[in-house]
Short mmCIF file of C-alpha atoms in Angstrom, two decimals:
data_model
loop_
_atom_site.label_atom_id
_atom_site.label_comp_id
_atom_site.label_asym_id
_atom_site.label_seq_id
_atom_site.Cartn_x
_atom_site.Cartn_y
_atom_site.Cartn_z
CA VAL A 1 -0.77 -0.49 -24.19
CA ILE A 2 -0.36 3.05 -22.66
CA PRO A 3 -0.88 3.19 -18.90
CA ASN A 4 -2.54 5.88 -16.90
CA ALA A 5 -0.21 8.45 -15.63
CA ALA A 6 0.38 8.97 -11.89
CA LEU A 7 0.18 12.78 -11.65
CA ASN A 8 1.63 12.76 -8.09
CA VAL A 9 4.79 10.85 -7.70
CA ALA A 10 7.28 11.29 -4.79
CA ARG A 11 10.60 12.87 -5.20
CA GLN A 12 11.57 12.04 -1.50
CA LYS A 13 12.36 8.56 -0.30
CA HIS A 14 10.90 6.95 2.79
CA ASP A 15 12.67 6.44 6.17
CA GLU A 16 14.26 2.98 5.99
CA ASN A 17 14.27 2.72 9.70
CA SER A 18 10.54 3.42 10.00
CA ARG A 19 8.52 0.82 11.96
CA ARG A 20 5.14 1.82 10.52
CA VAL A 21 2.79 0.12 7.96
CA ILE A 22 0.51 2.37 6.09
CA ALA A 23 -2.78 1.94 4.39
CA VAL A 24 -4.94 4.59 2.70
CA GLY A 25 -8.43 4.88 1.33
CA ARG A 26 -12.07 5.29 1.93
CA LEU A 27 -13.45 3.45 5.02
CA ASP A 28 -15.96 1.13 3.07
CA TYR A 29 -16.49 -2.36 1.93
CA GLN A 30 -14.29 -1.95 -1.20
CA LYS A 31 -11.13 -1.15 0.66
CA GLY A 32 -11.45 -4.14 2.97
CA PHE A 33 -9.76 -2.52 6.04
CA ASP A 34 -11.68 -5.04 8.36
CA ARG A 35 -9.54 -7.72 6.66
CA LEU A 36 -6.45 -5.69 7.24
CA LEU A 37 -7.13 -5.30 10.97
CA LYS A 38 -7.83 -8.97 11.33
CA ALA A 39 -4.57 -9.74 9.63
CA TRP A 40 -2.69 -7.25 11.87
CA SER A 41 -4.18 -9.03 14.95
CA LEU A 42 -2.56 -12.25 13.63
CA ILE A 43 0.86 -10.82 13.77
CA PRO A 44 2.85 -11.82 16.84
CA GLU A 45 2.40 -9.53 19.65
CA LYS A 46 6.13 -9.07 20.20
CA LEU A 47 6.33 -7.58 16.67
CA ARG A 48 3.36 -5.32 17.21
CA GLN A 49 5.03 -3.89 20.40
CA THR A 50 7.55 -2.17 18.08
CA TRP A 51 5.58 -1.64 14.91
CA ARG A 52 2.29 0.06 14.18
CA LEU A 53 -0.44 0.15 11.62
CA ASP A 54 -1.81 3.45 10.44
CA ILE A 55 -4.86 3.63 8.30
CA PHE A 56 -5.75 6.97 6.69
CA GLY A 57 -9.30 7.73 5.47
CA GLN A 58 -12.83 8.43 6.32
CA GLY A 59 -16.18 6.84 5.42
CA GLU A 60 -19.17 4.81 6.54
CA TRP A 61 -17.23 2.01 8.16
CA GLN A 62 -15.16 4.28 10.33
CA GLU A 63 -17.25 3.52 13.60
CA MET A 64 -17.21 -0.27 12.91
CA LEU A 65 -13.37 -0.27 12.18
CA GLU A 66 -12.56 1.74 15.29
CA LYS A 67 -14.69 -0.70 17.38
CA MET A 68 -12.89 -3.63 15.84
CA ILE A 69 -9.51 -2.34 17.12
CA PRO A 70 -10.14 -3.03 20.85
CA GLU A 71 -12.21 -6.05 20.04
CA LEU A 72 -9.07 -7.55 18.28
CA GLY A 73 -6.73 -6.32 21.16
CA ILE A 74 -4.66 -4.30 18.85
CA GLU A 75 -5.41 -0.67 20.20
CA GLY A 76 -1.72 -0.24 21.18
CA SER A 77 -0.51 -0.67 17.58
CA ALA A 78 -3.39 0.13 15.10
CA LYS A 79 -5.08 3.42 14.48
CA ILE A 80 -7.62 5.00 12.12
CA ASN A 81 -6.37 8.40 11.19
CA PRO A 82 -8.33 11.25 9.35
CA PRO A 83 -7.37 12.03 5.74
CA THR A 84 -4.35 14.28 5.38
CA SER A 85 -3.57 17.02 2.86
CA ASP A 86 0.09 15.66 2.82
CA ILE A 87 -0.09 12.03 2.30
CA PHE A 88 3.47 11.96 0.81
CA LYS A 89 4.76 12.92 4.19
CA GLU A 90 2.97 9.95 5.69
CA TYR A 91 4.40 7.60 3.12
CA SER A 92 7.97 8.97 3.67
CA GLU A 93 7.51 8.00 7.41
CA SER A 94 6.38 4.50 6.74
CA ALA A 95 8.23 1.25 5.97
CA PHE A 96 5.72 -0.44 3.58
CA HIS A 97 2.22 -0.13 2.25
CA VAL A 98 -0.64 -2.60 2.44
CA MET A 99 -3.80 -2.69 0.07
CA SER A 100 -6.59 -4.87 1.44
CA SER A 101 -9.05 -4.08 -1.26
CA HIS A 102 -11.70 -6.42 -2.64
CA TYR A 103 -11.35 -4.71 -6.00
CA GLU A 104 -9.45 -1.82 -7.65
CA GLY A 105 -9.20 -0.20 -11.10
CA PHE A 106 -5.92 1.64 -11.24
CA PRO A 107 -4.69 1.90 -7.63
CA MET A 108 -3.21 5.36 -7.51
CA VAL A 109 -2.48 5.07 -3.77
CA MET A 110 -0.27 2.10 -4.38
CA ILE A 111 1.79 3.84 -7.17
CA GLU A 112 2.16 7.02 -4.96
CA ALA A 113 3.36 4.85 -2.03
CA MET A 114 5.70 2.78 -4.27
CA SER A 115 7.15 5.97 -5.73
CA CYS A 116 8.37 6.85 -2.19
CA GLY A 117 10.10 3.46 -1.99
CA LEU A 118 7.49 1.57 -0.21
CA PRO A 119 7.00 -2.24 -1.01
CA SER A 120 3.33 -3.01 -1.30
CA VAL A 121 1.42 -5.99 -0.06
CA ALA A 122 -1.94 -6.67 -1.69
CA PHE A 123 -4.55 -9.30 -2.33
CA GLY A 124 -4.33 -10.99 -5.85
CA PHE A 125 -7.80 -9.92 -7.15
CA LYS A 126 -8.40 -9.80 -10.81
CA CYS A 127 -6.70 -6.52 -11.85
CA GLY A 128 -4.93 -3.54 -10.31
CA PRO A 129 -2.14 -4.53 -7.96
CA LYS A 130 -1.24 -7.64 -9.99
CA ASP A 131 -0.52 -5.25 -12.91
CA ILE A 132 1.77 -3.07 -10.72
CA ILE A 133 3.40 -5.52 -8.27
CA SER A 134 6.19 -7.91 -9.34
CA ASP A 135 5.61 -10.49 -6.70
CA GLY A 136 8.63 -10.94 -4.50
CA LYS A 137 10.49 -8.06 -6.20
CA ASN A 138 8.76 -4.77 -5.38
CA GLY A 139 6.01 -6.15 -3.23
CA ILE A 140 3.94 -9.29 -2.29
CA ILE A 141 0.72 -10.56 -3.81
CA VAL A 142 -1.30 -12.93 -1.66
CA GLU A 143 -4.37 -15.14 -2.29
CA GLU A 144 -7.61 -13.22 -2.57
CA ASP A 145 -9.38 -13.02 0.72
CA ASN A 146 -6.66 -15.06 2.54
CA VAL A 147 -6.34 -12.90 5.66
CA GLU A 148 -3.75 -15.31 7.15
CA ALA A 149 -1.57 -14.98 4.03
CA LEU A 150 -1.77 -11.30 4.29
CA ALA A 151 -0.59 -11.41 7.86
CA LEU A 152 2.34 -13.63 6.88
CA ALA A 153 3.36 -11.29 4.13
CA MET A 154 3.40 -8.32 6.47
CA GLU A 155 5.22 -10.35 9.10
CA LYS A 156 7.80 -11.30 6.47
CA LEU A 157 8.53 -7.64 5.66
CA ILE A 158 8.54 -6.61 9.21
CA GLU A 159 11.15 -9.40 10.20
CA ASP A 160 13.35 -9.15 7.13
CA ASP A 161 15.18 -5.70 6.98
CA GLU A 162 17.24 -6.72 3.94
CA LEU A 163 14.19 -7.98 1.82
CA ARG A 164 12.34 -4.84 2.70
CA LYS A 165 15.32 -2.67 1.44
CA ARG A 166 15.64 -4.64 -1.65
CA MET A 167 12.13 -4.29 -2.42
CA SER A 168 12.15 -0.58 -1.64
CA LYS A 169 14.69 0.01 -4.30
CA LYS A 170 12.56 -1.91 -6.88
CA ALA A 171 9.45 -0.15 -5.76
CA GLU A 172 11.01 3.27 -6.55
CA GLU A 173 11.45 2.15 -10.12
CA ILE A 174 7.62 2.50 -10.60
CA VAL A 175 8.27 6.20 -11.25
CA SER A 176 9.97 5.32 -14.52
CA VAL A 177 6.78 3.48 -15.59
CA TYR A 178 3.94 5.64 -14.51
CA SER A 179 5.38 9.23 -14.29
CA GLU A 180 3.52 11.84 -16.10
CA GLU A 181 6.59 12.64 -18.24
CA ARG A 182 7.03 9.13 -19.35
CA VAL A 183 3.32 8.38 -20.14
CA MET A 184 2.83 11.82 -21.97
CA GLY A 185 6.03 10.91 -23.98
CA ILE A 186 4.32 7.64 -25.06
CA TRP A 187 1.30 9.46 -26.23
CA THR A 188 3.36 12.10 -28.08
CA LYS A 189 5.13 9.25 -29.84
CA CYS A 190 1.97 7.56 -30.71
CA PHE A 191 0.52 10.59 -32.42
CA SER A 192 3.73 11.34 -34.11
CA ASP A 193 3.86 7.77 -35.61
CA LEU A 194 0.27 8.11 -36.69
CA LEU A 195 0.70 11.38 -38.28
CA SER A 196 3.89 10.30 -40.26
#
């Protein structure tokens, strides 16, 4: 099996002292940011006083999601941000990444975030994150559609600095798997072997 190459992988590491959780994607059903906001509201308020959730994206669900924030009482710690031309800067200023999608093919956002050293938390749907995250090593996989489990996984990473740092080091190793150099090298070897 030859994986897709991540054409953009970070060369800078994230800030280990950051107190920000990041999510990135189109604001629509697929990305499930409504589930993420609900999960964030389940995290104890004392933690949400010093941490924040930043979602970057645009789409048809923007108004609905922005209304959810005050309805859930998380307006002091959660925000919908417009897309940015320098997402790696945002990754580098974050502590970990969350993917609340209902489904994904090859989640490039996750690989980009992990290449900055961000552990990733995601639902365990059929494919995508489960192919990239080694549960408990470079991120956490939770039961699909279990919002409470998503909240507990985020809370675990928020509270356990040492666990987050260990996972961060493992997350960075994603570059050696999905970098353009490595994947193109596999293709070159494949063709060379066939020609010989």
